[in-house]
C-alpha positions as semicolon CSV with decimal commas, in nm:
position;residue;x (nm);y (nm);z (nm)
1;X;-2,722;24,742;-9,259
2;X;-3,053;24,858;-9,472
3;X;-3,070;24,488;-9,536
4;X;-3,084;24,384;-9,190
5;X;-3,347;24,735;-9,061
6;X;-3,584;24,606;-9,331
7;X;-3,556;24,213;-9,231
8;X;-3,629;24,379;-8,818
9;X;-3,912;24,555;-8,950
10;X;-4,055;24,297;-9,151
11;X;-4,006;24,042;-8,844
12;X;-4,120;24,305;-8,592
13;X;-4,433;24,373;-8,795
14;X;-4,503;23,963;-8,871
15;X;-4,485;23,905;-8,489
16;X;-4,730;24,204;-8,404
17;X;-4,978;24,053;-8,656
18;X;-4,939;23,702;-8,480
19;X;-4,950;23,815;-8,129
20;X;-5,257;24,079;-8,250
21;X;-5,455;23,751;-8,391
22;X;-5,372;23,570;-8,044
23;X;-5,495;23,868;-7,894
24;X;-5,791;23,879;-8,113
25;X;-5,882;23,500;-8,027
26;X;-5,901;23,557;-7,620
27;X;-6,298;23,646;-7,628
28;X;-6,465;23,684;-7,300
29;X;-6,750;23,416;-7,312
30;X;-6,940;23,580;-7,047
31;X;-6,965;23,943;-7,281
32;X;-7,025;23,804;-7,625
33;X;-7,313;23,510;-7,430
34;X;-7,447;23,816;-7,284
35;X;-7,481;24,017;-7,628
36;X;-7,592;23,653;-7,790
37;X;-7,901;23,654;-7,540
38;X;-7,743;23,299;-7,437
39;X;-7,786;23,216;-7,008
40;X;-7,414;23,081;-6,928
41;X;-7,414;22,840;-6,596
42;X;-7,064;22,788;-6,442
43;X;-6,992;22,514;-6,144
44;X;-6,613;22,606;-6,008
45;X;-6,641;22,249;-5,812
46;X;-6,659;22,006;-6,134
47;X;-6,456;22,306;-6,342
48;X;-6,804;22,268;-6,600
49;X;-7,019;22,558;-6,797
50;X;-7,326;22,562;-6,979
51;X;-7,459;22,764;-7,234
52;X;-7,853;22,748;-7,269
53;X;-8,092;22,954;-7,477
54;X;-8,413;22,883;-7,599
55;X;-8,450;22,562;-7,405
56;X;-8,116;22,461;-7,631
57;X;-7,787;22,382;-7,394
58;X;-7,424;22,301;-7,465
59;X;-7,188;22,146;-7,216
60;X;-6,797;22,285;-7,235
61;X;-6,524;22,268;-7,013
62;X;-6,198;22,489;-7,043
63;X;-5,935;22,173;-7,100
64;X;-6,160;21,979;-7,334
65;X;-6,177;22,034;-7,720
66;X;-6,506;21,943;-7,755
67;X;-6,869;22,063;-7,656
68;X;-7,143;21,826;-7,573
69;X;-7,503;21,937;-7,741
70;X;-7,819;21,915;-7,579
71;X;-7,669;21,575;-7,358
72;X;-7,651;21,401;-7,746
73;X;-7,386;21,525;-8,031
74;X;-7,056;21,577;-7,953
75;X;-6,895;21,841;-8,114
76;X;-6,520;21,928;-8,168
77;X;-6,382;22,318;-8,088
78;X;-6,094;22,502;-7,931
79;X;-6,131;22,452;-7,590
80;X;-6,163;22,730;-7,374
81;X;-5,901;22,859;-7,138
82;X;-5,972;23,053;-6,830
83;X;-5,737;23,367;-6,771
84;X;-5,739;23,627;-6,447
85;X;-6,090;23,497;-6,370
86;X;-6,275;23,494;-6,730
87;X;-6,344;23,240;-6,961
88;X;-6,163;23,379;-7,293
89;X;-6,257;23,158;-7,638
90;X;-6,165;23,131;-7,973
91;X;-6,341;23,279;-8,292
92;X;-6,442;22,889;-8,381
93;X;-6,579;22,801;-8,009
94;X;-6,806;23,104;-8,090
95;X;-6,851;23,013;-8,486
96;X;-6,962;22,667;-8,323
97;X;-7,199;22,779;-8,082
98;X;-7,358;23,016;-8,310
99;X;-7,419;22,758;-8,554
100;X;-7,572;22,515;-8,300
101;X;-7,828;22,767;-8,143
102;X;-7,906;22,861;-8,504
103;X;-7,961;22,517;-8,631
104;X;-8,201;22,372;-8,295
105;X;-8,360;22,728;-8,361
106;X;-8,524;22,615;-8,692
107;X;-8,524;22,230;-8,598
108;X;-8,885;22,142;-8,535
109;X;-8,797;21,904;-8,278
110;X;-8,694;22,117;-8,001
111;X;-8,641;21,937;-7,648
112;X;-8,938;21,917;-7,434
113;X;-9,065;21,749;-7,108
114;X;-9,203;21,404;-7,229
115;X;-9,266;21,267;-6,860
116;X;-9,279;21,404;-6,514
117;X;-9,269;21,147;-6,255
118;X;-9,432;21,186;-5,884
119;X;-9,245;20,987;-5,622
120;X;-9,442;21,014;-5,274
121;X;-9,193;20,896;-5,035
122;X;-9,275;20,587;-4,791
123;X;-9,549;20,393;-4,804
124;X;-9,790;20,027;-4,687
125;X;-9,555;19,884;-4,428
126;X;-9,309;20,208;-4,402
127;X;-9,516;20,505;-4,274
128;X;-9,218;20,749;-4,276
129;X;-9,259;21,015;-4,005
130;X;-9,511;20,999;-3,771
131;X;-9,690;21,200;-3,465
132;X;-9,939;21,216;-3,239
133;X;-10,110;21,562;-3,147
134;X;-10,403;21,694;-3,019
135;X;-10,610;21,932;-3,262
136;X;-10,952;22,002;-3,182
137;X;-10,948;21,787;-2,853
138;X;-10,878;21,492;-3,037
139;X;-10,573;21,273;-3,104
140;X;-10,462;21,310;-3,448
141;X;-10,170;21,078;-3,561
142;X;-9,970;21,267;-3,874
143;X;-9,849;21,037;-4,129
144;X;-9,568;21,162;-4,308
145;X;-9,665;20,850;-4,600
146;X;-10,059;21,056;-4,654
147;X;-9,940;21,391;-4,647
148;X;-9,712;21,235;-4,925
149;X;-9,996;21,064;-5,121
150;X;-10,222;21,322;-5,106
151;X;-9,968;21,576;-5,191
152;X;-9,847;21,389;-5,459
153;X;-10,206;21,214;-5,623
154;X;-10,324;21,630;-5,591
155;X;-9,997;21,750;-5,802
156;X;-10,037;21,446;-6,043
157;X;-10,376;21,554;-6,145
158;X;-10,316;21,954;-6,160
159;X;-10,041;21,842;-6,421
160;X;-10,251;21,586;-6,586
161;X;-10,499;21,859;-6,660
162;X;-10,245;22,110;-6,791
163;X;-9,997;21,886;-7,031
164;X;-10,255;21,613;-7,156
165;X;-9,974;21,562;-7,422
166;X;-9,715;21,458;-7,159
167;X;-9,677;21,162;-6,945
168;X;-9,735;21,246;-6,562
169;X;-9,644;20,898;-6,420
170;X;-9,621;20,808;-5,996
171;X;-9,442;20,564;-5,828
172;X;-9,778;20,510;-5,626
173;X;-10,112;20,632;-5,625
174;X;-10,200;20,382;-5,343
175;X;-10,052;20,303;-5,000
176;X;-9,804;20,010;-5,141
177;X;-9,436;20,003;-5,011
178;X;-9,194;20,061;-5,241
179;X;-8,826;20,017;-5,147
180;X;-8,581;20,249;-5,333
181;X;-8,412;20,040;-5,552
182;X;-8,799;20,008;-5,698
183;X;-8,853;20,399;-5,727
184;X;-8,518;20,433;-5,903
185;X;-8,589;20,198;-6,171
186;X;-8,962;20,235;-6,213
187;X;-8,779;20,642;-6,253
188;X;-8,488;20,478;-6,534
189;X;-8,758;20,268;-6,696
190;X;-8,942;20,502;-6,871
191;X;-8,928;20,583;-7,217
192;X;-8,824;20,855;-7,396
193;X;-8,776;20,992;-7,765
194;X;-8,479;21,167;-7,852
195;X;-8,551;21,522;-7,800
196;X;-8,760;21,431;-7,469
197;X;-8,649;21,489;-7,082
198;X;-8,831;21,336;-6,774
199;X;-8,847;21,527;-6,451
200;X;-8,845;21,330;-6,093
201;X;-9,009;21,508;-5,799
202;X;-9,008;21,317;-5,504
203;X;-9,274;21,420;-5,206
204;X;-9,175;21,382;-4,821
205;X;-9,231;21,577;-4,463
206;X;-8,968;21,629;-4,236
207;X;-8,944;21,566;-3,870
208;X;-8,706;21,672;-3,581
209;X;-8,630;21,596;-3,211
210;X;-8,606;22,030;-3,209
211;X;-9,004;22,110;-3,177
212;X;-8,986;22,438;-3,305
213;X;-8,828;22,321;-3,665
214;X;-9,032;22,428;-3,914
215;X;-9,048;22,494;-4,272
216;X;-9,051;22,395;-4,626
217;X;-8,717;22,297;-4,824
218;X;-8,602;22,144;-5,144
219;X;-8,306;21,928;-5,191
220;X;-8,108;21,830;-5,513
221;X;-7,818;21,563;-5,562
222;X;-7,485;21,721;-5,471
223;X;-7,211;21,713;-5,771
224;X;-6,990;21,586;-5,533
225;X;-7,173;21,227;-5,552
226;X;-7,055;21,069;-5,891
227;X;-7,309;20,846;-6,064
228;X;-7,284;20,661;-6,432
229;X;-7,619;20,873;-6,609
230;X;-7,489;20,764;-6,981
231;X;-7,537;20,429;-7,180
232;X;-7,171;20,243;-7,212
233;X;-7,239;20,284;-7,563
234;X;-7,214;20,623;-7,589
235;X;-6,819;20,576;-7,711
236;X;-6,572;20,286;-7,669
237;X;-6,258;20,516;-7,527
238;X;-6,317;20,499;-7,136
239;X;-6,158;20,815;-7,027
240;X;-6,391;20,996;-7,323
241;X;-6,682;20,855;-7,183
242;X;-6,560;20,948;-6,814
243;X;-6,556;21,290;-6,911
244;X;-6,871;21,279;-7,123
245;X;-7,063;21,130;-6,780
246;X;-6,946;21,387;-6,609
247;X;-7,071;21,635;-6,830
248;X;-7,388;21,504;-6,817
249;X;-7,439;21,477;-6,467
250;X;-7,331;21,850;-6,398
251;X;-7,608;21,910;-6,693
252;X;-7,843;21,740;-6,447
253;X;-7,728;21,928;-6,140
254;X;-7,818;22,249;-6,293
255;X;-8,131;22,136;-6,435
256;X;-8,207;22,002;-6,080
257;X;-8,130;22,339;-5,879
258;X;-8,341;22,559;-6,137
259;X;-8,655;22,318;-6,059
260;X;-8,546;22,353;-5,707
261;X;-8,537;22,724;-5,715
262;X;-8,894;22,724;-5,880
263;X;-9,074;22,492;-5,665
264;X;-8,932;22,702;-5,355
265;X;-9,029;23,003;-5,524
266;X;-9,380;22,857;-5,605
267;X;-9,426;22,683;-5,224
268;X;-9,335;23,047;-5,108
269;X;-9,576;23,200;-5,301
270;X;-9,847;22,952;-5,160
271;X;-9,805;22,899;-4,808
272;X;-9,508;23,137;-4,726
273;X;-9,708;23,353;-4,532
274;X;-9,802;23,051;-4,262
275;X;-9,457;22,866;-4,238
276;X;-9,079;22,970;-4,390
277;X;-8,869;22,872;-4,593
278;X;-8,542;22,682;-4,525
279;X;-8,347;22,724;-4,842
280;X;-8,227;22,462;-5,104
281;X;-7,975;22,256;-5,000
282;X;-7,754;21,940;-5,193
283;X;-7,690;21,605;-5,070
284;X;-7,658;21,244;-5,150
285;X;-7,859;21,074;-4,961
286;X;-8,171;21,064;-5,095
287;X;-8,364;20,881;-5,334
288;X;-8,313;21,073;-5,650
289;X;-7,936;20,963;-5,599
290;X;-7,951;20,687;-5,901
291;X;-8,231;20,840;-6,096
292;X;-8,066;20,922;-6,458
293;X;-8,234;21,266;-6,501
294;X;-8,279;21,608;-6,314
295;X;-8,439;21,523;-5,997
296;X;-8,539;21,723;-5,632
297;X;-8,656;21,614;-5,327
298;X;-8,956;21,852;-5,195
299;X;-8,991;21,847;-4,790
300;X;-9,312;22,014;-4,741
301;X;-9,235;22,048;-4,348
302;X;-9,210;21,936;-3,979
303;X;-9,524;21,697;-3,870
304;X;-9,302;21,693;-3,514
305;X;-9,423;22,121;-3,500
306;X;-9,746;22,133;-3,370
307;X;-9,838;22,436;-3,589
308;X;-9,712;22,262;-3,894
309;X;-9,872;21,939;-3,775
310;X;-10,173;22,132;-3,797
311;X;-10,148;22,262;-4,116
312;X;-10,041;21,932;-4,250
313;X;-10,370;21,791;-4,169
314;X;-10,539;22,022;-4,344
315;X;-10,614;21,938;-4,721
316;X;-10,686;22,298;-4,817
317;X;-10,307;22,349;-4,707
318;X;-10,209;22,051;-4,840
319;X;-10,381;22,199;-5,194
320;X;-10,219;22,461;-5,193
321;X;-9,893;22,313;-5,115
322;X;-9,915;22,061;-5,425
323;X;-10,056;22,402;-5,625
324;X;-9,689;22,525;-5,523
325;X;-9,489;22,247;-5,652
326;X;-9,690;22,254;-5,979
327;X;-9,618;22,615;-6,056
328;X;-9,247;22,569;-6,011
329;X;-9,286;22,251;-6,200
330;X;-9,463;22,434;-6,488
331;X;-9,196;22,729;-6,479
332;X;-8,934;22,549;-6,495
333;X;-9,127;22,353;-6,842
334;X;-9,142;22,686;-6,921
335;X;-8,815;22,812;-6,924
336;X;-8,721;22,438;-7,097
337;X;-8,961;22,462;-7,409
338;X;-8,919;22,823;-7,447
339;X;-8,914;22,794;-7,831
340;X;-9,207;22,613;-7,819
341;X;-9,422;22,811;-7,604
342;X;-9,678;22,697;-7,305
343;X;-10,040;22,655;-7,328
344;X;-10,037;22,469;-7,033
345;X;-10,345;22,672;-6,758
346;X;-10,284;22,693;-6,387
């Protein structure tokens, strides 16, 4: 009878140290990023997090046992679970995101913005939107394919000036027609080192049958449209690299909707006070939809509003409206190259 009260209590004890280490394992990622100073993203749609600090991101999701680093290294952990609404992980999934933040922290080369690329919509033999209004007793037709150039040929050279080191490229800086097969790969084509990005901004004015629409907007690629943004080389197991595309392209959709929140918060700043703003919104329409890379869609407003018509024919507006874009541009370079500071001047 002793025999058996000792063999309980040794039993009873061994399971309360095994379910105490289970215990021990469920962190909440949300407290210990917080205390880490690491920025966690979470998409409930594609079921995909990211953890970012110092212009430094990983890539998890809860039923995968691997991370993806900064869209390059793939690197094997516990995957993390998600329990009653938190995302709990293990002692190693934190081990291994320590030791990644610490190691790009003293690796001299950080990510940065190698290349932004301008994209003013339309063009030559496709004029885009168009109207016809009177301003100052004369008839003024409104060219939704010139606001575009000038918009865009005025942002090119405001970032020009600020990152001489980086390459600030346009689809056109004439009137040409492009189609948007062209944009897309002219956007894929360029080159890149390893530890560079490339940014895709493309420039347009809206129009409506509704005469009163007005406003500024910015769109970004939903996650709902699926699009192949790695090199089949990346690994030879097809559902690895299924899941590894996927990754990446919800990488992109958050990069995307921070440089959309900064360019709206930057056109707002500039010419809030004489129009509104509409909000970011997602779709798949657009031309960004087979660029490889974080990529936005800027409408700068409605030609078909005589107010905004009016205003859109004005280059000081038009100034400040590309001075708008550029600050969310730079802000969101910013918040990329933290570790490497700005000296960029606006």
């Amino acid at each position: 009878m002793q025999q058996n009260k000792k063999l309980f209590t040794a039993l009873f004890i061994a399971f309360s140290l095994i379910a105490n280490s289970f215990a021990a394992e469920n962190i909440d990622l949300m407290e210990t990023a917080k205390k880490k100073g690491i920025s966690v993203y979470w998409d409930s749609l594609s079921n995909t997090g990211i953890l970012e600090k110092n212009g430094q991101h990983l890539v998890f999701r809860p039923d995968q046992e691997f991370v993806l680093q900064n869209s390059i290294k793939i690197s094997y952990t516990d995957a993390p679970v998600i329990s009653d609404g938190k995302i709990t992980v293990t002692k190693d999934f934190v081990t291994t995101v320590d030791d990644f933040f610490t190691q790009e922290q003293n690796n001299s080369s950080n990510l940065k913005i190698g290349a932004i690329l301008i994209d003013p919509g339309h063009g030559g033999k496709d004029p885009g939107a168009n109207q016809v209004h009177k301003i100052k007793g004369k008839n003024v037709t409104i060219r939704e394919k010139d606001i575009n150039l000038t918009v865009g040929n005025m942002l090119a050279s405001m970032l020009k000036k600020a990152y001489p080191d980086k390459r600030i490229i346009m689809t056109r800086s004439t009137d040409v027609f492009l189609t948007l097969q062209e944009r897309t790969e002219i956007a894929n084509g360029v080159k890149l080192a390893e530890n560079e990005a490339v940014l895709y901004i493309s420039v347009h004015v809206n129009a409506s049958l509704d005469k009163k629409a007005k406003g500024f907007e910015v769109w970004y690629l939903t996650p709902g449209y699926r699009r192949t943004v790695l090199d089949k080389k990346t690994t030879s197991d097809p559902e690895l690299f299924k899941i590894l595309n996927e990754m990446m392209e919800e990488e992109y959709t958050t990069e995307s909707i921070l440089i959309a929140k900064f360019i709206m918060d930057g056109l707002n700043l500039q010419i809030g006070s004489k129009t509104v703003s509409r909000g970011i919104k997602a779709e798949e329409w657009f031309v960004v939809k087979n660029s490889k890379m974080p990529s936005v869609l800027v409408e700068l407003g409605f030609l078909t509003n005589y107010d905004e018509a009016c205003n859109l024919n004005d280059k000081a507006y038009l100034q400040k409206s590309a001075l708008g874009i550029y600050n969310g541009i730079s802000a969101f370079v910013t918040h990329f190259e933290r570790s490497r500071g700005f000296t960029g001047t606006k």
